[in-house]
XYZ file of N, CA and C in Angstrom:
408
model
N 62.833 -40.282 4.107
C 62.712 -39.145 3.207
C 61.349 -38.511 3.464
N 61.336 -37.199 3.516
C 60.096 -36.453 3.710
C 59.783 -35.674 2.447
N 58.543 -35.787 1.990
C 58.087 -35.060 0.816
C 57.018 -34.077 1.246
N 57.048 -32.901 0.672
C 56.030 -31.909 0.955
C 55.497 -31.327 -0.328
N 54.198 -31.072 -0.313
C 53.551 -30.432 -1.464
C 52.634 -29.345 -0.941
N 52.608 -28.243 -1.649
C 51.725 -27.134 -1.281
C 50.946 -26.706 -2.510
N 49.704 -26.366 -2.306
C 48.878 -25.751 -3.344
C 48.625 -24.312 -2.940
N 48.819 -23.407 -3.882
C 48.620 -21.988 -3.630
C 47.669 -21.458 -4.688
N 46.511 -20.991 -4.246
C 45.530 -20.430 -5.176
C 45.754 -18.920 -5.258
N 45.848 -18.436 -6.483
C 46.152 -17.025 -6.720
C 45.030 -16.341 -7.490
N 44.878 -15.065 -7.219
C 43.985 -14.211 -8.004
C 44.823 -13.053 -8.522
N 44.858 -12.917 -9.831
C 45.632 -11.860 -10.478
C 44.634 -10.802 -10.936
N 44.400 -9.805 -10.114
C 43.331 -8.826 -10.359
C 43.557 -7.967 -11.597
N 44.783 -7.567 -11.844
C 45.054 -6.634 -12.936
C 45.146 -7.315 -14.298
N 45.015 -8.610 -14.335
C 45.136 -9.338 -15.595
C 43.889 -9.152 -16.450
N 44.114 -8.831 -17.714
C 43.016 -8.667 -18.668
C 43.092 -9.658 -19.824
N 44.094 -10.537 -19.768
C 44.250 -11.545 -20.828
C 45.050 -12.723 -20.288
N 44.981 -13.842 -20.992
C 45.778 -15.001 -20.607
C 47.273 -14.698 -20.695
N 47.649 -13.898 -21.691
C 49.057 -13.546 -21.862
C 49.570 -12.744 -20.668
N 48.775 -11.793 -20.193
C 49.171 -10.989 -19.034
C 49.270 -11.867 -17.786
N 48.295 -12.768 -17.618
C 48.308 -13.666 -16.466
C 49.534 -14.569 -16.514
N 49.822 -15.128 -17.688
C 50.985 -16.004 -17.835
C 52.264 -15.298 -17.423
N 52.387 -14.020 -17.775
C 53.579 -13.267 -17.404
C 53.739 -13.163 -15.894
N 52.652 -12.902 -15.197
C 52.693 -12.798 -13.737
C 53.021 -14.164 -13.129
N 52.351 -15.206 -13.599
C 52.564 -16.551 -13.059
C 53.994 -17.005 -13.307
N 54.514 -16.775 -14.507
C 55.898 -17.161 -14.815
C 56.884 -16.424 -13.913
N 56.624 -15.146 -13.644
C 57.491 -14.370 -12.762
C 57.492 -14.950 -11.352
N 56.316 -15.288 -10.839
C 56.217 -15.874 -9.502
C 56.942 -17.213 -9.462
N 56.703 -18.067 -10.453
C 57.343 -19.379 -10.496
C 58.867 -19.252 -10.518
N 59.373 -18.363 -11.359
C 60.827 -18.179 -11.483
C 61.432 -17.697 -10.161
N 60.780 -16.736 -9.522
C 61.313 -16.197 -8.267
C 61.298 -17.236 -7.148
N 60.234 -18.026 -7.071
C 60.157 -19.060 -6.035
C 61.230 -20.122 -6.272
N 61.385 -20.554 -7.519
C 62.419 -21.559 -7.837
C 63.804 -21.056 -7.458
N 64.103 -19.815 -7.826
C 65.424 -19.257 -7.559
C 65.679 -19.060 -6.071
N 64.680 -18.621 -5.340
C 64.842 -18.301 -3.928
C 64.862 -19.545 -3.037
N 64.014 -20.532 -3.342
C 63.832 -21.668 -2.446
C 64.245 -23.012 -3.036
N 64.605 -23.059 -4.293
C 64.993 -24.312 -4.948
C 63.891 -25.363 -4.816
N 62.673 -24.963 -5.095
C 61.515 -25.851 -5.066
C 61.056 -26.136 -6.482
N 60.350 -27.229 -6.657
C 59.665 -27.489 -7.925
C 58.364 -26.708 -7.898
N 58.062 -26.017 -8.983
C 56.856 -25.192 -9.049
C 56.188 -25.428 -10.398
N 54.863 -25.623 -10.370
C 54.111 -25.822 -11.606
C 52.729 -25.213 -11.449
N 52.201 -24.683 -12.550
C 50.815 -24.230 -12.548
C 49.946 -25.456 -12.812
N 49.043 -25.757 -11.879
C 48.239 -26.975 -11.984
C 46.745 -26.706 -12.083
N 46.350 -25.453 -12.066
C 44.929 -25.137 -12.164
C 44.718 -23.723 -12.657
N 43.556 -23.492 -13.254
C 43.204 -22.157 -13.721
C 43.914 -21.721 -14.979
N 44.453 -22.662 -15.753
C 45.232 -22.282 -16.935
C 44.418 -21.534 -17.980
N 43.129 -21.760 -18.040
C 42.308 -21.136 -19.079
C 41.513 -19.934 -18.565
N 41.845 -19.457 -17.370
C 41.157 -18.278 -16.826
C 42.118 -17.099 -16.797
N 41.569 -15.911 -16.855
C 42.402 -14.710 -16.908
C 42.938 -14.276 -15.554
N 42.218 -14.567 -14.495
C 42.604 -14.000 -13.207
C 42.840 -15.033 -12.110
N 42.740 -16.295 -12.406
C 42.912 -17.330 -11.386
C 44.005 -18.298 -11.802
N 44.793 -18.720 -10.804
C 45.836 -19.711 -11.037
C 46.022 -20.524 -9.765
N 46.389 -21.774 -9.930
C 46.751 -22.622 -8.798
C 48.155 -23.135 -9.058
N 49.062 -22.846 -8.120
C 50.433 -23.311 -8.228
C 50.648 -24.463 -7.267
N 51.417 -25.453 -7.710
C 51.849 -26.551 -6.849
C 53.338 -26.367 -6.590
N 53.721 -26.481 -5.324
C 55.115 -26.403 -4.915
C 55.483 -27.756 -4.323
N 56.686 -28.236 -4.592
C 57.113 -29.523 -4.049
C 58.535 -29.436 -3.517
N 58.744 -30.144 -2.392
C 60.062 -30.163 -1.763
C 60.311 -31.545 -1.175
N 61.574 -31.896 -1.051
C 61.966 -33.148 -0.407
C 63.111 -32.856 0.536
N 63.171 -33.609 1.625
C 64.243 -33.406 2.588
C 64.292 -34.531 3.594
N 65.221 -34.424 4.533
C 65.383 -35.467 5.532
C 64.590 -35.190 6.803
N 64.176 -33.958 7.029
C 63.443 -33.584 8.240
C 62.104 -32.959 7.874
N 61.035 -33.446 8.509
C 59.690 -32.964 8.217
C 59.557 -31.469 8.470
N 60.077 -31.000 9.615
C 59.906 -29.587 9.957
C 60.636 -28.665 8.980
N 61.712 -29.130 8.400
C 62.446 -28.306 7.430
C 61.661 -28.203 6.129
N 61.123 -29.315 5.659
C 60.334 -29.315 4.424
C 59.106 -28.423 4.595
N 58.400 -28.593 5.722
C 57.204 -27.788 5.980
C 57.545 -26.304 6.085
N 58.641 -25.989 6.747
C 59.068 -24.599 6.910
C 59.399 -23.953 5.565
N 60.092 -24.689 4.696
C 60.439 -24.134 3.380
C 59.195 -23.837 2.550
N 58.235 -24.741 2.589
C 56.993 -24.519 1.839
C 56.221 -23.328 2.406
N 56.158 -23.222 3.730
C 55.457 -22.093 4.355
C 56.156 -20.770 4.022
N 57.486 -20.765 4.050
C 58.236 -19.556 3.682
C 57.980 -19.175 2.227
N 57.894 -20.167 1.344
C 57.640 -19.891 -0.070
C 56.256 -19.275 -0.258
N 55.262 -19.774 0.464
C 53.913 -19.202 0.371
C 53.915 -17.764 0.874
N 54.588 -17.521 1.993
C 54.701 -16.142 2.506
C 55.402 -15.240 1.497
N 56.444 -15.757 0.863
C 57.185 -15.001 -0.150
C 56.284 -14.613 -1.318
N 55.446 -15.563 -1.759
C 54.523 -15.271 -2.862
C 53.578 -14.137 -2.471
N 53.089 -14.157 -1.219
C 52.217 -13.083 -0.745
C 52.947 -11.741 -0.713
N 54.201 -11.757 -0.260
C 54.980 -10.527 -0.138
C 55.360 -9.924 -1.491
N 55.329 -10.709 -2.549
C 55.634 -10.179 -3.881
C 54.583 -9.177 -4.344
N 53.347 -9.323 -3.885
C 52.225 -8.451 -4.262
C 51.965 -8.443 -5.772
N 52.330 -9.538 -6.439
C 52.021 -9.672 -7.859
C 50.638 -10.278 -8.053
N 50.204 -11.048 -7.040
C 48.898 -11.698 -7.070
C 48.429 -11.881 -5.631
N 47.135 -11.950 -5.475
C 46.546 -12.175 -4.151
C 46.477 -13.675 -3.886
N 46.984 -14.109 -2.746
C 46.879 -15.509 -2.357
C 45.513 -15.687 -1.702
N 44.634 -16.436 -2.372
C 43.273 -16.618 -1.860
C 43.132 -17.914 -1.066
N 44.125 -18.775 -1.123
C 44.103 -20.008 -0.350
C 45.394 -20.763 -0.506
N 45.724 -21.568 0.500
C 46.924 -22.402 0.414
C 46.774 -23.595 1.344
N 47.487 -24.650 1.022
C 47.463 -25.863 1.821
C 48.795 -26.573 1.666
N 49.279 -27.152 2.755
C 50.534 -27.908 2.739
C 50.233 -29.329 3.196
N 50.748 -30.300 2.457
C 50.617 -31.715 2.809
C 52.019 -32.315 2.878
N 52.243 -33.165 3.879
C 53.540 -33.803 4.071
C 53.380 -35.313 4.052
N 54.368 -35.997 3.484
C 54.371 -37.453 3.410
C 55.726 -37.937 3.891
N 55.711 -38.937 4.750
C 56.943 -39.544 5.237
C 57.120 -40.888 4.545
N 58.198 -41.035 3.786
C 58.480 -42.295 3.097
C 59.612 -43.006 3.827
N 59.298 -44.050 4.588
C 60.369 -44.778 5.283
C 61.222 -45.569 4.285
N 62.510 -45.575 4.511
C 63.430 -46.250 3.595
C 63.146 -47.746 3.529
N 62.796 -48.361 4.672
C 62.578 -49.801 4.705
C 61.414 -50.212 3.812
N 60.367 -49.402 3.757
C 59.190 -49.738 2.954
C 59.509 -49.727 1.462
N 60.512 -48.996 1.054
C 60.873 -48.910 -0.354
C 61.884 -49.984 -0.739
N 62.403 -50.736 0.248
C 63.372 -51.776 -0.045
C 64.759 -51.223 -0.314
N 65.023 -50.012 0.112
C 66.321 -49.391 -0.133
C 67.023 -49.114 1.183
N 68.312 -49.250 1.178
C 69.124 -48.915 2.341
C 69.913 -47.668 1.971
N 69.554 -46.541 2.546
C 70.134 -45.259 2.160
C 71.558 -45.083 2.656
N 72.064 -46.068 3.418
C 73.421 -45.949 3.929
C 74.453 -46.551 2.988
N 74.015 -47.014 1.820
C 74.970 -47.464 0.824
C 74.854 -48.906 0.417
N 74.245 -49.764 1.230
C 74.089 -51.164 0.836
C 72.930 -51.270 -0.137
N 73.121 -52.030 -1.186
C 72.096 -52.148 -2.218
C 71.590 -53.585 -2.286
N 70.992 -54.065 -1.200
C 70.519 -55.445 -1.170
C 69.431 -55.700 -2.197
N 68.479 -54.773 -2.339
C 67.351 -54.951 -3.240
C 67.678 -54.530 -4.666
N 68.818 -53.877 -4.860
C 69.170 -53.385 -6.185
C 69.940 -54.443 -6.947
N 69.839 -54.384 -8.259
C 70.619 -55.267 -9.102
C 72.092 -54.897 -9.025
N 72.937 -55.711 -9.578
C 74.374 -55.467 -9.527
C 74.763 -54.161 -10.194
N 73.961 -53.728 -11.164
C 74.266 -52.490 -11.874
C 73.660 -51.270 -11.203
N 72.985 -51.444 -10.039
C 72.431 -50.311 -9.322
C 71.021 -49.950 -9.719
N 70.430 -50.676 -10.667
C 69.070 -50.398 -11.092
C 68.100 -51.088 -10.146
N 67.075 -50.377 -9.710
C 66.123 -50.924 -8.741
C 65.380 -52.127 -9.289
N 65.282 -52.281 -10.590
C 64.555 -53.394 -11.183
C 65.488 -54.503 -11.655
N 66.777 -54.302 -11.451
C 67.719 -55.344 -11.805
C 68.243 -55.270 -13.221
N 67.713 -54.352 -14.058
C 68.246 -54.216 -15.414
C 68.342 -52.737 -15.755
N 69.526 -52.350 -16.158
C 69.763 -50.945 -16.476
C 69.575 -50.676 -17.954
N 69.068 -51.639 -18.679
C 68.861 -51.430 -20.102
C 70.077 -51.761 -20.928
N 71.050 -52.435 -20.341
C 72.217 -52.851 -21.101
C 73.496 -52.391 -20.461
N 74.598 -52.998 -20.903
C 75.908 -52.640 -20.374
C 76.438 -51.431 -21.124
N 77.601 -50.952 -20.641
C 78.231 -49.814 -21.320
C 78.545 -50.146 -22.770
N 78.987 -51.400 -23.009
C 79.310 -51.806 -24.374
C 78.080 -51.735 -25.268
N 76.920 -52.170 -24.750
C 75.696 -52.107 -25.536
C 75.306 -50.662 -25.823
N 75.503 -49.777 -24.826
C 75.195 -48.354 -25.042
C 76.110 -47.764 -26.110
N 77.395 -48.116 -26.052
C 78.343 -47.611 -27.044
C 77.979 -48.124 -28.430
N 77.584 -49.399 -28.509
C 77.197 -49.978 -29.788
C 75.989 -49.242 -30.359
N 75.000 -48.914 -29.514
C 73.813 -48.182 -29.977
C 74.211 -46.806 -30.510
N 75.153 -46.132 -29.833
C 75.596 -44.815 -30.270
C 76.288 -44.885 -31.618
N 77.131 -45.931 -31.817
C 77.822 -46.083 -33.087
C 76.839 -46.381 -34.203
N 75.829 -47.188 -33.928
C 74.843 -47.567 -34.940
C 74.049 -46.346 -35.398
N 73.788 -45.395 -34.490
C 73.024 -44.190 -34.856
C 73.820 -43.250 -35.747
N 75.174 -43.337 -35.656
C 76.023 -42.464 -36.475
C 76.014 -42.926 -37.865
């Protein structure tokens, strides 16, 4: 599994208040999520009127695909012209399946019988049903 994260530093020149900045940032986040199906969060500059740092995250099976999607998303943010991109960085991490103790082809040697990685799913279906009835 390949994980990618990007940080995008933005400058919102026309913003004169936190409310105005939030509107621009929310618009950028929504458009990136819809276009690229990435996780997007504001991780810096929340208390400033004209600066924001967005984090983008993606996961995939091929490193070049994850990196390409993040780079395309950064280019897309620039092309929106809602904010100036003053800096960006992409980091990639390769998580080998063997190191996690998981076999992605379907065998669950390290997993408990119920499929939980720690061996306990918090109870059987009967216990879950009993909890639901007790709450009623």
